[in-house]
CSV table of C-alpha atoms and ligand atoms in Angstrom, one decimal:
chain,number,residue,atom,x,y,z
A,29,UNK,CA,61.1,-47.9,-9.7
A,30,UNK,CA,58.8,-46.1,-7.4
A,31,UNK,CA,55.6,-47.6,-6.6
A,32,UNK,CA,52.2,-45.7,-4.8
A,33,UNK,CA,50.2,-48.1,-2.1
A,34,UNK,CA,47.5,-47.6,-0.7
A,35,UNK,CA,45.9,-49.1,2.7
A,36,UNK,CA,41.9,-48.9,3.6
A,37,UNK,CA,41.2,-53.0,4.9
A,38,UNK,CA,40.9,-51.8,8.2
A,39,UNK,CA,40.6,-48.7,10.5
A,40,UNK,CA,44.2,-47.1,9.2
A,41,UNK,CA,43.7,-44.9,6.0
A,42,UNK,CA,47.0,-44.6,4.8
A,43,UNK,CA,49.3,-44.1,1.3
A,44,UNK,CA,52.8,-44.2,0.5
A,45,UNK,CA,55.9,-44.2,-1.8
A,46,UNK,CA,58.6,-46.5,-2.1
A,47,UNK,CA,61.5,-47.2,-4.4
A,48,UNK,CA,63.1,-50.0,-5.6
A,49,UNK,CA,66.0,-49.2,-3.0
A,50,UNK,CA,63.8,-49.7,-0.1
A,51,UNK,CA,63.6,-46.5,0.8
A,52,UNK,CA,60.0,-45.1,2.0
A,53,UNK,CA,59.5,-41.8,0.3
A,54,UNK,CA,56.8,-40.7,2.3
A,55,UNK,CA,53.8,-42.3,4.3
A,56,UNK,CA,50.5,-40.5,5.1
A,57,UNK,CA,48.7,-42.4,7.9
A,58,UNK,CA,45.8,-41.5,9.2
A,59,UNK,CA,44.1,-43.7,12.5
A,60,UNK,CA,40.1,-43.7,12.8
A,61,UNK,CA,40.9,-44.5,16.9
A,62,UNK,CA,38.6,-42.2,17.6
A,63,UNK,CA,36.0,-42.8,15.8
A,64,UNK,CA,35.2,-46.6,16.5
A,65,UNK,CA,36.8,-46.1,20.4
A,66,UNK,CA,32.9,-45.2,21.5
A,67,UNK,CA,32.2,-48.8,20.1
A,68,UNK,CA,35.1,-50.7,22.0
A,69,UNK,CA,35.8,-52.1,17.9
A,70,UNK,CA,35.7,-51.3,14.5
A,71,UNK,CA,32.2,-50.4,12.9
A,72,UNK,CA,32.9,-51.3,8.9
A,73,UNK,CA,30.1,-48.7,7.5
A,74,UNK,CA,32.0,-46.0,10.0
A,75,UNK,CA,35.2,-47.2,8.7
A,76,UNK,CA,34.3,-47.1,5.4
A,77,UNK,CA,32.8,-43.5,5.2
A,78,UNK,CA,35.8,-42.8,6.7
A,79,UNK,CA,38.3,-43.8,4.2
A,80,UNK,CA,36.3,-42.1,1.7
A,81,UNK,CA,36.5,-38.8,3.1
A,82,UNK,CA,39.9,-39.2,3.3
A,83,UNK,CA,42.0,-41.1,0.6
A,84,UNK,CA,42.3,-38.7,-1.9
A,85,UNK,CA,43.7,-35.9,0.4
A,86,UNK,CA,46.3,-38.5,2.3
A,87,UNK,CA,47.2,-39.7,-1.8
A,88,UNK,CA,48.0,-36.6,-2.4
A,89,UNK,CA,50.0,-34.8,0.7
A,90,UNK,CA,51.8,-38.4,-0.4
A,91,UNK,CA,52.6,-37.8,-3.3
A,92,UNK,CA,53.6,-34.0,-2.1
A,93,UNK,CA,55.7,-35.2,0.3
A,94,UNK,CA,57.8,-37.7,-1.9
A,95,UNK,CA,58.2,-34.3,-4.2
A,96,UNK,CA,56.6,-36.3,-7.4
A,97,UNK,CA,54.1,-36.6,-9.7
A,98,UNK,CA,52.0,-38.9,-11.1
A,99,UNK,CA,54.3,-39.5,-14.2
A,100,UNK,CA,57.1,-40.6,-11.8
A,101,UNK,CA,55.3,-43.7,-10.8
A,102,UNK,CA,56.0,-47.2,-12.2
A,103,UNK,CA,52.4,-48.4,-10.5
A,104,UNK,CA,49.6,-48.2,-7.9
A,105,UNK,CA,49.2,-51.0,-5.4
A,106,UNK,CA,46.1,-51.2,-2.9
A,107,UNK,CA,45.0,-53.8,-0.5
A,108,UNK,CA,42.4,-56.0,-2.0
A,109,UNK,CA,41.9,-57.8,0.8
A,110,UNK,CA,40.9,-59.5,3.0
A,111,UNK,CA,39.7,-57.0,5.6
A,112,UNK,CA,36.1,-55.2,5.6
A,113,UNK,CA,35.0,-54.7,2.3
A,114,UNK,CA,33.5,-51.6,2.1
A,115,UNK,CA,37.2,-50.0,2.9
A,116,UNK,CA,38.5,-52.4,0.8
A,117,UNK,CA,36.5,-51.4,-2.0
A,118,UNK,CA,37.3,-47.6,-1.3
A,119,UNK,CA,41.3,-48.3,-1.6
A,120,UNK,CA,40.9,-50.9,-4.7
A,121,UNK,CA,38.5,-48.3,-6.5
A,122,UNK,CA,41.2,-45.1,-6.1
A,123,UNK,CA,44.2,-47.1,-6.8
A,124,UNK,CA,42.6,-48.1,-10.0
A,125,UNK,CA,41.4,-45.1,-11.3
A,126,UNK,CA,44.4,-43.3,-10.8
A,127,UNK,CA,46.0,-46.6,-12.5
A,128,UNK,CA,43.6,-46.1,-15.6
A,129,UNK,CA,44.4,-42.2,-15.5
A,130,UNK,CA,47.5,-42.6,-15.8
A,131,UNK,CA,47.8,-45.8,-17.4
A,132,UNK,CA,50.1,-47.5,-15.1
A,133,UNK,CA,49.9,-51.3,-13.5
A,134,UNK,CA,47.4,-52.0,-10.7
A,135,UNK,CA,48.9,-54.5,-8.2
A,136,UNK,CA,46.0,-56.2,-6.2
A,137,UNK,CA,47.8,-56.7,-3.0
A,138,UNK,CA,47.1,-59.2,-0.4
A,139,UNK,CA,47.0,-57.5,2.9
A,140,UNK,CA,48.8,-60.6,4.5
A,141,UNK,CA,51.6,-60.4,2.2
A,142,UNK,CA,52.0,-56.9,3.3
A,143,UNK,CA,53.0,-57.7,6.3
A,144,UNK,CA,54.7,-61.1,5.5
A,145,UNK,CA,57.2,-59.4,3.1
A,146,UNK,CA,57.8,-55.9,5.2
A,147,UNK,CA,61.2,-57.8,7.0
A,148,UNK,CA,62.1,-57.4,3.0
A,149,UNK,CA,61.3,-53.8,2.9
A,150,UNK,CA,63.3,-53.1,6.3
A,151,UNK,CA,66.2,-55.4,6.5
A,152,UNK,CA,66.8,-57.2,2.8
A,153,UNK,CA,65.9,-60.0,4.0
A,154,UNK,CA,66.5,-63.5,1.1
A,155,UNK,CA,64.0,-66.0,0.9
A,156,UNK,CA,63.3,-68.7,2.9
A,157,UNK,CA,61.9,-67.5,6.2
A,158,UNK,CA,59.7,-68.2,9.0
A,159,UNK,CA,57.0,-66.0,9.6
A,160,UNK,CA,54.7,-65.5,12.7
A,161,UNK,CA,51.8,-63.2,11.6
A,162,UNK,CA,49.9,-61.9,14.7
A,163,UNK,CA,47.2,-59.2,13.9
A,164,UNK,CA,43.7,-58.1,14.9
A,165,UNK,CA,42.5,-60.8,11.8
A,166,UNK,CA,45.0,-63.9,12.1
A,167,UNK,CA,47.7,-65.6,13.8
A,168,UNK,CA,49.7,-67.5,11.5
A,169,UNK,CA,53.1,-69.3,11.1
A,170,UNK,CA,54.7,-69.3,7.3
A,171,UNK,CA,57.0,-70.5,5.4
A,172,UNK,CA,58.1,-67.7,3.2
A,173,UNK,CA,59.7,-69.2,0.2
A,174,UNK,CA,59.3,-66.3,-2.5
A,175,UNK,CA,56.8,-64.0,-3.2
A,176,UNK,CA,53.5,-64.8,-3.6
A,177,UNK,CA,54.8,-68.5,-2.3
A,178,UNK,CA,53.5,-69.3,0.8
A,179,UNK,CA,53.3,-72.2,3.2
A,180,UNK,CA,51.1,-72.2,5.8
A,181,UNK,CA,52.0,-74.2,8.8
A,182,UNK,CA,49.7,-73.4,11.6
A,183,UNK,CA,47.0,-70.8,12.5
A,184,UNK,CA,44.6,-70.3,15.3
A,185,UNK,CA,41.8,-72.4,15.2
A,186,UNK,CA,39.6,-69.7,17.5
A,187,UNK,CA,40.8,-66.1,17.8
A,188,UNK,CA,43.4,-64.7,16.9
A,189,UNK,CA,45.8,-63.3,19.4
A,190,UNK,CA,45.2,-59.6,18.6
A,191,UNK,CA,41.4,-60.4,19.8
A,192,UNK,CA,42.8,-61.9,22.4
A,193,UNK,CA,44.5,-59.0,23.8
A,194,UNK,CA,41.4,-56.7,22.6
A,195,UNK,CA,39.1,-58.6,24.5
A,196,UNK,CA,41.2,-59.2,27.5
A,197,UNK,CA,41.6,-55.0,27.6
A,198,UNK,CA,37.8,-54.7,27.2
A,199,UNK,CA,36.8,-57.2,30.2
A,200,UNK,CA,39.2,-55.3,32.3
A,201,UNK,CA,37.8,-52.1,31.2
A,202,UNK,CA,41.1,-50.9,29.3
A,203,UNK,CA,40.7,-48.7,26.1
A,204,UNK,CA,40.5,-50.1,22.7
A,205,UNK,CA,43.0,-51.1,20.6
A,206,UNK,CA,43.6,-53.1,23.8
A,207,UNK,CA,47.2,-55.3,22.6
A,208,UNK,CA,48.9,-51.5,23.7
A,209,UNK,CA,47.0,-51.0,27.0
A,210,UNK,CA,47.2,-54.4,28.2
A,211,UNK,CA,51.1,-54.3,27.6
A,212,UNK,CA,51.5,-51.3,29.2
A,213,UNK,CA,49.3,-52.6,32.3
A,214,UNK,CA,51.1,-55.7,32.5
A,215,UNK,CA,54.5,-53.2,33.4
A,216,UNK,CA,53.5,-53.2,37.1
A,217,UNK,CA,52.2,-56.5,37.2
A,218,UNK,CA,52.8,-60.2,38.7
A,219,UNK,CA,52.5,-62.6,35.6
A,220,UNK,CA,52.7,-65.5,38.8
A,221,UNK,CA,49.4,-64.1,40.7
A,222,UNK,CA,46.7,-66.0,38.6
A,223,UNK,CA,47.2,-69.6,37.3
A,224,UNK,CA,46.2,-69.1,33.9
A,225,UNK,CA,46.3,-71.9,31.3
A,226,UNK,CA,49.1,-72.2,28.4
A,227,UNK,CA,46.6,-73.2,25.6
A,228,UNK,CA,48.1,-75.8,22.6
A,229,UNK,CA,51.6,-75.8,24.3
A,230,UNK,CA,52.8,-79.8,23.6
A,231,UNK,CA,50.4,-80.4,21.7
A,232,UNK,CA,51.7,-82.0,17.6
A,233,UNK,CA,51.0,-79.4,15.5
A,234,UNK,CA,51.8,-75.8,15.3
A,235,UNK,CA,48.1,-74.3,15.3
A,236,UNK,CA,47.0,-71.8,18.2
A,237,UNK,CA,44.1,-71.4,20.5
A,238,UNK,CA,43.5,-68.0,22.7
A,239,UNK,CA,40.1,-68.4,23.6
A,240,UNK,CA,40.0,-71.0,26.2
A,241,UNK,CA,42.8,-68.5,28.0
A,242,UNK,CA,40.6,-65.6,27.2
A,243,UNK,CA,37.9,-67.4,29.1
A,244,UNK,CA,40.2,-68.5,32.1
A,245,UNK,CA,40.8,-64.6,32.4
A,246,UNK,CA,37.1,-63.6,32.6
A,247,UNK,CA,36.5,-66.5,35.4
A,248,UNK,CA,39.6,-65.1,37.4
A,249,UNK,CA,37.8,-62.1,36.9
A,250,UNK,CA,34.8,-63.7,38.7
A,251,UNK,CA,36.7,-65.4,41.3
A,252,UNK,CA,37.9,-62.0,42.4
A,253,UNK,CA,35.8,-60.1,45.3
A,254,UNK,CA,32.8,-58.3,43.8
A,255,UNK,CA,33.4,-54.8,43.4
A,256,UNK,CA,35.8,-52.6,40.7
A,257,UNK,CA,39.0,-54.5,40.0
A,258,UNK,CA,42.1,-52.5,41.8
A,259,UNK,CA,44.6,-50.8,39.2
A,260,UNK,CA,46.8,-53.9,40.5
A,261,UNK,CA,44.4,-56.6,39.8
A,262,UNK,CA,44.2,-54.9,36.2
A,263,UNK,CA,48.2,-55.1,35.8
A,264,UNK,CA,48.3,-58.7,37.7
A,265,UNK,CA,46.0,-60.1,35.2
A,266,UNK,CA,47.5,-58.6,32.2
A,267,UNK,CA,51.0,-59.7,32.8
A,268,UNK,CA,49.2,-63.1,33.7
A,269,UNK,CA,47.9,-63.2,30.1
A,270,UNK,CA,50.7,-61.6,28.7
A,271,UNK,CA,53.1,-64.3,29.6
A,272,UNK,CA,50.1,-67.3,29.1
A,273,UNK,CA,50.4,-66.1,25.8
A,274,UNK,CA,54.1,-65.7,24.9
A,275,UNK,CA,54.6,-69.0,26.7
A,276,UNK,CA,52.0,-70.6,23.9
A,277,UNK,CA,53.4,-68.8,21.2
A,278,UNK,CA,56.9,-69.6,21.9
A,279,UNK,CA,55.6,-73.7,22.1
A,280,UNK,CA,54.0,-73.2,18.3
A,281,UNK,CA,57.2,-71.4,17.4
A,282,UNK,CA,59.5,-74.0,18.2
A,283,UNK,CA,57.7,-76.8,16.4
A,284,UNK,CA,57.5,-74.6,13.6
A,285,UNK,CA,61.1,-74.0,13.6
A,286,UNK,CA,61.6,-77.6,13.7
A,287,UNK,CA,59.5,-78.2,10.8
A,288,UNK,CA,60.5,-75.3,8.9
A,289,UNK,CA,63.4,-76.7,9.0
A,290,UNK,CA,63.1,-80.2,7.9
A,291,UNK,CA,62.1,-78.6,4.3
A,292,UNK,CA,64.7,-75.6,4.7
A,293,UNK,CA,67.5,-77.2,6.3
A,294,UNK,CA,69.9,-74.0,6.3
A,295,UNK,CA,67.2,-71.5,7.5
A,296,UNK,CA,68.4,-68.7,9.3
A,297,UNK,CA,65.5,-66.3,9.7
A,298,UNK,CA,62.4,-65.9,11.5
A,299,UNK,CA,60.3,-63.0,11.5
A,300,UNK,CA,57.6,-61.3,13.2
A,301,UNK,CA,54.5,-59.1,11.7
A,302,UNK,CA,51.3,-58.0,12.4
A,303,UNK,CA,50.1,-55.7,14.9
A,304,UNK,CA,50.9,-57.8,18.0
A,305,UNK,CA,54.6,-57.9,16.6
A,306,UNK,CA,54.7,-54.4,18.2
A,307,UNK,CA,54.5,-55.6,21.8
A,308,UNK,CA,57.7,-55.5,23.2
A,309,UNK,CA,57.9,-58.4,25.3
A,310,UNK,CA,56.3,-60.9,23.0
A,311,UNK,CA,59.6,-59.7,20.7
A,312,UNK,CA,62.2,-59.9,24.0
A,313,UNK,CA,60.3,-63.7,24.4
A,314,UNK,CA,61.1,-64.2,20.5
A,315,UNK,CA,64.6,-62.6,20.3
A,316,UNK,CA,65.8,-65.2,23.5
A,317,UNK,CA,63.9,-67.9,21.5
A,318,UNK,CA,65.5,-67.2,17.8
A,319,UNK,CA,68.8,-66.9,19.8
A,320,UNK,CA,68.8,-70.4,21.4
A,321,UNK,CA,67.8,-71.8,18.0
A,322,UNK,CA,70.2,-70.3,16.6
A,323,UNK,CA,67.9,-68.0,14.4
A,324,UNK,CA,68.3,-64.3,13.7
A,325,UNK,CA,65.2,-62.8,14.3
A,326,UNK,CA,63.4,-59.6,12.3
A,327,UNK,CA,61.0,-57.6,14.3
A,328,UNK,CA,60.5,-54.6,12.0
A,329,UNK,CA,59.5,-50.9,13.5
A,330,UNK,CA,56.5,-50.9,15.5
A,331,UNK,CA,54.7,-48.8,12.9
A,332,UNK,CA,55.6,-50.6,10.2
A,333,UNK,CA,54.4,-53.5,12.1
A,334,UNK,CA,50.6,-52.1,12.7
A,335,UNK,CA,48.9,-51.7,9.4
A,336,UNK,CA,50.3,-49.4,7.2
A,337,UNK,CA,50.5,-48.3,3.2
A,338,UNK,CA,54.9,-48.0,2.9
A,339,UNK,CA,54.2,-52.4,3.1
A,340,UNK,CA,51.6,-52.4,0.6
A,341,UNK,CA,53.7,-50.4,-1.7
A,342,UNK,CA,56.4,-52.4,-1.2
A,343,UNK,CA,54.7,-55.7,-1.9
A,344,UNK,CA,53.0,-54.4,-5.0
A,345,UNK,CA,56.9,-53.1,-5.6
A,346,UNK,CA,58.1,-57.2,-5.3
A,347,UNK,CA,55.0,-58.2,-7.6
A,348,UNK,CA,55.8,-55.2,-10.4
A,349,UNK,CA,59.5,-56.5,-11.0
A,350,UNK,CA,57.9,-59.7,-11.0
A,351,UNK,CA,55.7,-58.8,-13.8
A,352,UNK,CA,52.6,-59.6,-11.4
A,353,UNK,CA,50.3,-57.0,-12.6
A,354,UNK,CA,46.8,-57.4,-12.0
A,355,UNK,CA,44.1,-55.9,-14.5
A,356,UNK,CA,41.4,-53.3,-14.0
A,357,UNK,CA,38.8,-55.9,-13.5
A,358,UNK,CA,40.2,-57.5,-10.4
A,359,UNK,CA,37.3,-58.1,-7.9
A,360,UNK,CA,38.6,-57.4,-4.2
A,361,UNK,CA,38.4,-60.4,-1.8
A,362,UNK,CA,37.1,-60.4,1.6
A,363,UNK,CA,38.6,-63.5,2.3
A,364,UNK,CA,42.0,-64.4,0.8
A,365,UNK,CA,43.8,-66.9,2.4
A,366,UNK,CA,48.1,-66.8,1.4
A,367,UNK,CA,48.4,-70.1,1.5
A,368,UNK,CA,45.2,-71.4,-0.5
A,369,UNK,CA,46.2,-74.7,-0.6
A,370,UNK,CA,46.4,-75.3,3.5
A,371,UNK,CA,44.2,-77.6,4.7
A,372,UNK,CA,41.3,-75.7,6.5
A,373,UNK,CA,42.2,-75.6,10.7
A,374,UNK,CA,40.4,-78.2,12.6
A,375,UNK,CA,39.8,-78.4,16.3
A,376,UNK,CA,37.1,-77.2,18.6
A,377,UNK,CA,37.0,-73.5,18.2
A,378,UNK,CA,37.2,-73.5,14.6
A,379,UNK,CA,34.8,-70.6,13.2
A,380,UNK,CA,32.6,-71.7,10.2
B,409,KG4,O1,48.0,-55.7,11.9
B,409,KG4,P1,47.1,-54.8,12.6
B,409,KG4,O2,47.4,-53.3,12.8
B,409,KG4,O3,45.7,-54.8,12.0
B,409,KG4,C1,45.2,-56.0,11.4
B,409,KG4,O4,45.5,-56.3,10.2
B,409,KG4,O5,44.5,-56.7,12.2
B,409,KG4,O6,46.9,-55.4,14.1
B,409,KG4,C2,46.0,-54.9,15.0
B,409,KG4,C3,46.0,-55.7,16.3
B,409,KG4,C4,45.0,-55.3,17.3
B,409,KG4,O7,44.3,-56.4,17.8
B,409,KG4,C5,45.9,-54.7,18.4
B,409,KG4,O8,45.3,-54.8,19.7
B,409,KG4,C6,47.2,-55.5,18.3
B,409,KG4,O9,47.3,-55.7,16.9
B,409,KG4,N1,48.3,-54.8,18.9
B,409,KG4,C7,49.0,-55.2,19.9
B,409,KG4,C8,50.0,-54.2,20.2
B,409,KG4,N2,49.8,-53.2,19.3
B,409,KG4,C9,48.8,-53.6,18.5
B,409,KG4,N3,48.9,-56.4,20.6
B,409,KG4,C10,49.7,-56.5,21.7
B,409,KG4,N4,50.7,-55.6,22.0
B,409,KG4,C11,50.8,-54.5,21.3
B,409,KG4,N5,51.7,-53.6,21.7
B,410,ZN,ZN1,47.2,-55.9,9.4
């Protein structure tokens, strides 16, 4: 079984080929960095132009690279959201036609279960799991019980910690995405030098909060002496957030370990995804964590866990042997949450 995906909900364009023995046949990525870096963010009608211009060709130096045709394919997954729409609209609208073409199943994948069921893709991993999600869009915990099944038992109730890090980077006057520059700043730094706050840790519950630490970072930033901050107040105060917020992850995590396993009581898995998932000392601050509980954790390849088409293939690949075939009419979702029957988050920063 091989399956195409294809990946526009964002600032990645991207398509790719996988098989039904987890292997990635081929993945054409392409980043729009450089186009939204002059904005310090992603402009959706830039992004969107952009995709355009570009799908077809990555598609097909996909397809060239896999050495396959059309008529090899079993079906045609693309994200239908959530992300920006217009994108969104650009990937759902090529994966379809070339599904009606060739008349072969559309799969309507749900970015979020892209990521959620890439530890599948990489290590063969069974069902249950415990999942933290941490992109640019969410930060979630879940409890991964079977495709398309999914639990939700926390999520931020401001920003999400992949805005976090971006805005952190952008106060400090780091380059955009910002998770990768702030990491890389907080090498050299003292995560001791500013007292910054460990937002939700103790608190019942596993739902996050970044913002009020975001803000304690900008007011350090005042505290400081006027003037340009010195490379080593820049590496100080990333290494200060850094830690800030691996210490209130690690807090959510536990609880929802312990929860995770009052339902699951021989769980053995917990997983990372999501953009943030690539920063390497949130997963050395996971890996001691999933070892004293006894977990083994999955941290897939960084660029599998950025955003990428090889897990959108691969989820429309779970849904296909499923029989999970969406039809021609499917109408992409700007918002789609994986775990529609979660109570909405409550709590101060909660966004409308
Ligand atoms: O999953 P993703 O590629 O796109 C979304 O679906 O949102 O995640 C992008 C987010 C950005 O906020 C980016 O700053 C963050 O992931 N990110 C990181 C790292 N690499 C990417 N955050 C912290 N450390 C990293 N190394
Ligand atoms: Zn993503």
């Amino acid at each position: 079984m091989i399956v195409l995906g294809i990946e526009t909900s964002c600032d990645e364009t991207a398509a790719a080929l996988v098989d039904d023995n987890r292997r990635i046949l081929s993945e054409e990525l392409l980043s729009q960095l450089d186009e939204h870096r002059p904005y310090g963010g992603v402009v959706p009608e830039i992004a969107a132009r952009a995709h355009l211009e570009h799908i077809d060709r990555l598609v097909a130096r996909a397809m060239e690279a896999a050495g396959i045709g059309f008529g090899d394919l079993d079906g045609i997954a693309a994200t239908a959201g959530p992300g920006l729409i217009g994108g969104v609209l650009v990937g759902v609208m090529t994966a379809k036609a070339i599904a009606a073409v060739h008349d072969l199943p559309f799969l309507a994948v749900n970015h979020l279960e892209g990521h959620a069921l890439t530890a599948r893709l990489t290590d063969d991993t069974g069902f249950p799991y415990l999942l933290l999600l941490a992109s640019g869009g969410h930060c979630q915990l879940l409890a991964v019980e079977g495709v398309g099944a999914y639990r939700r038992l926390g999520t931020t109730i401001d920003d999400s910690l992949g805005e976090a890090f971006d805005k952190v980077a952008k106060m400090l006057g780091l380059g955009y995405p910002g998770g990768p520059e702030v990491e890389k700043a907080a090498l050299e730094g003292d995560p001791e030098r500013f007292a910054l706050p460990r937002p939700m840790r103790g608190r019942p519950g596993c739902d996050f909060s970044f913002s009020g630490l975001k803000t304690a970072v900008r007011h350090a930033v005042h505290a400081l002496p006027p003037g340009p901050l010195s490379p080593r107040d820049v590496a100080d105060l990333c290494a200060g957030f850094q830690a800030a917020a691996a210490d209130a992850v690690e807090d959510r995590c536990c609880r929802a370990i312990a929860t995770f396993r009052d339902r699951h009581p021989d769980a053995a898995t917990l997983v990372i995804a999501g953009g943030v998932a690539a920063n390497q000392y949130l997963r050395v601050r996971l890996a001691a964590l999933a070892e004293e509980e006894g977990l083994r954790l999955i941290a897939p390849p960084l660029w599998l866990c950025t955003d990428n088409a090889s897990m959108i293939a691969w989820a429309g690949l779970e849904r296909l042997r499923l029989g999970l075939i969406d039809g021609l009419d499917f109408k992409p979702r700007p918002r789609w949450p994986l775990d529609p029957g979660a109570p909405p988050a409550t709590g101060a920063g909660v966004k409308a």
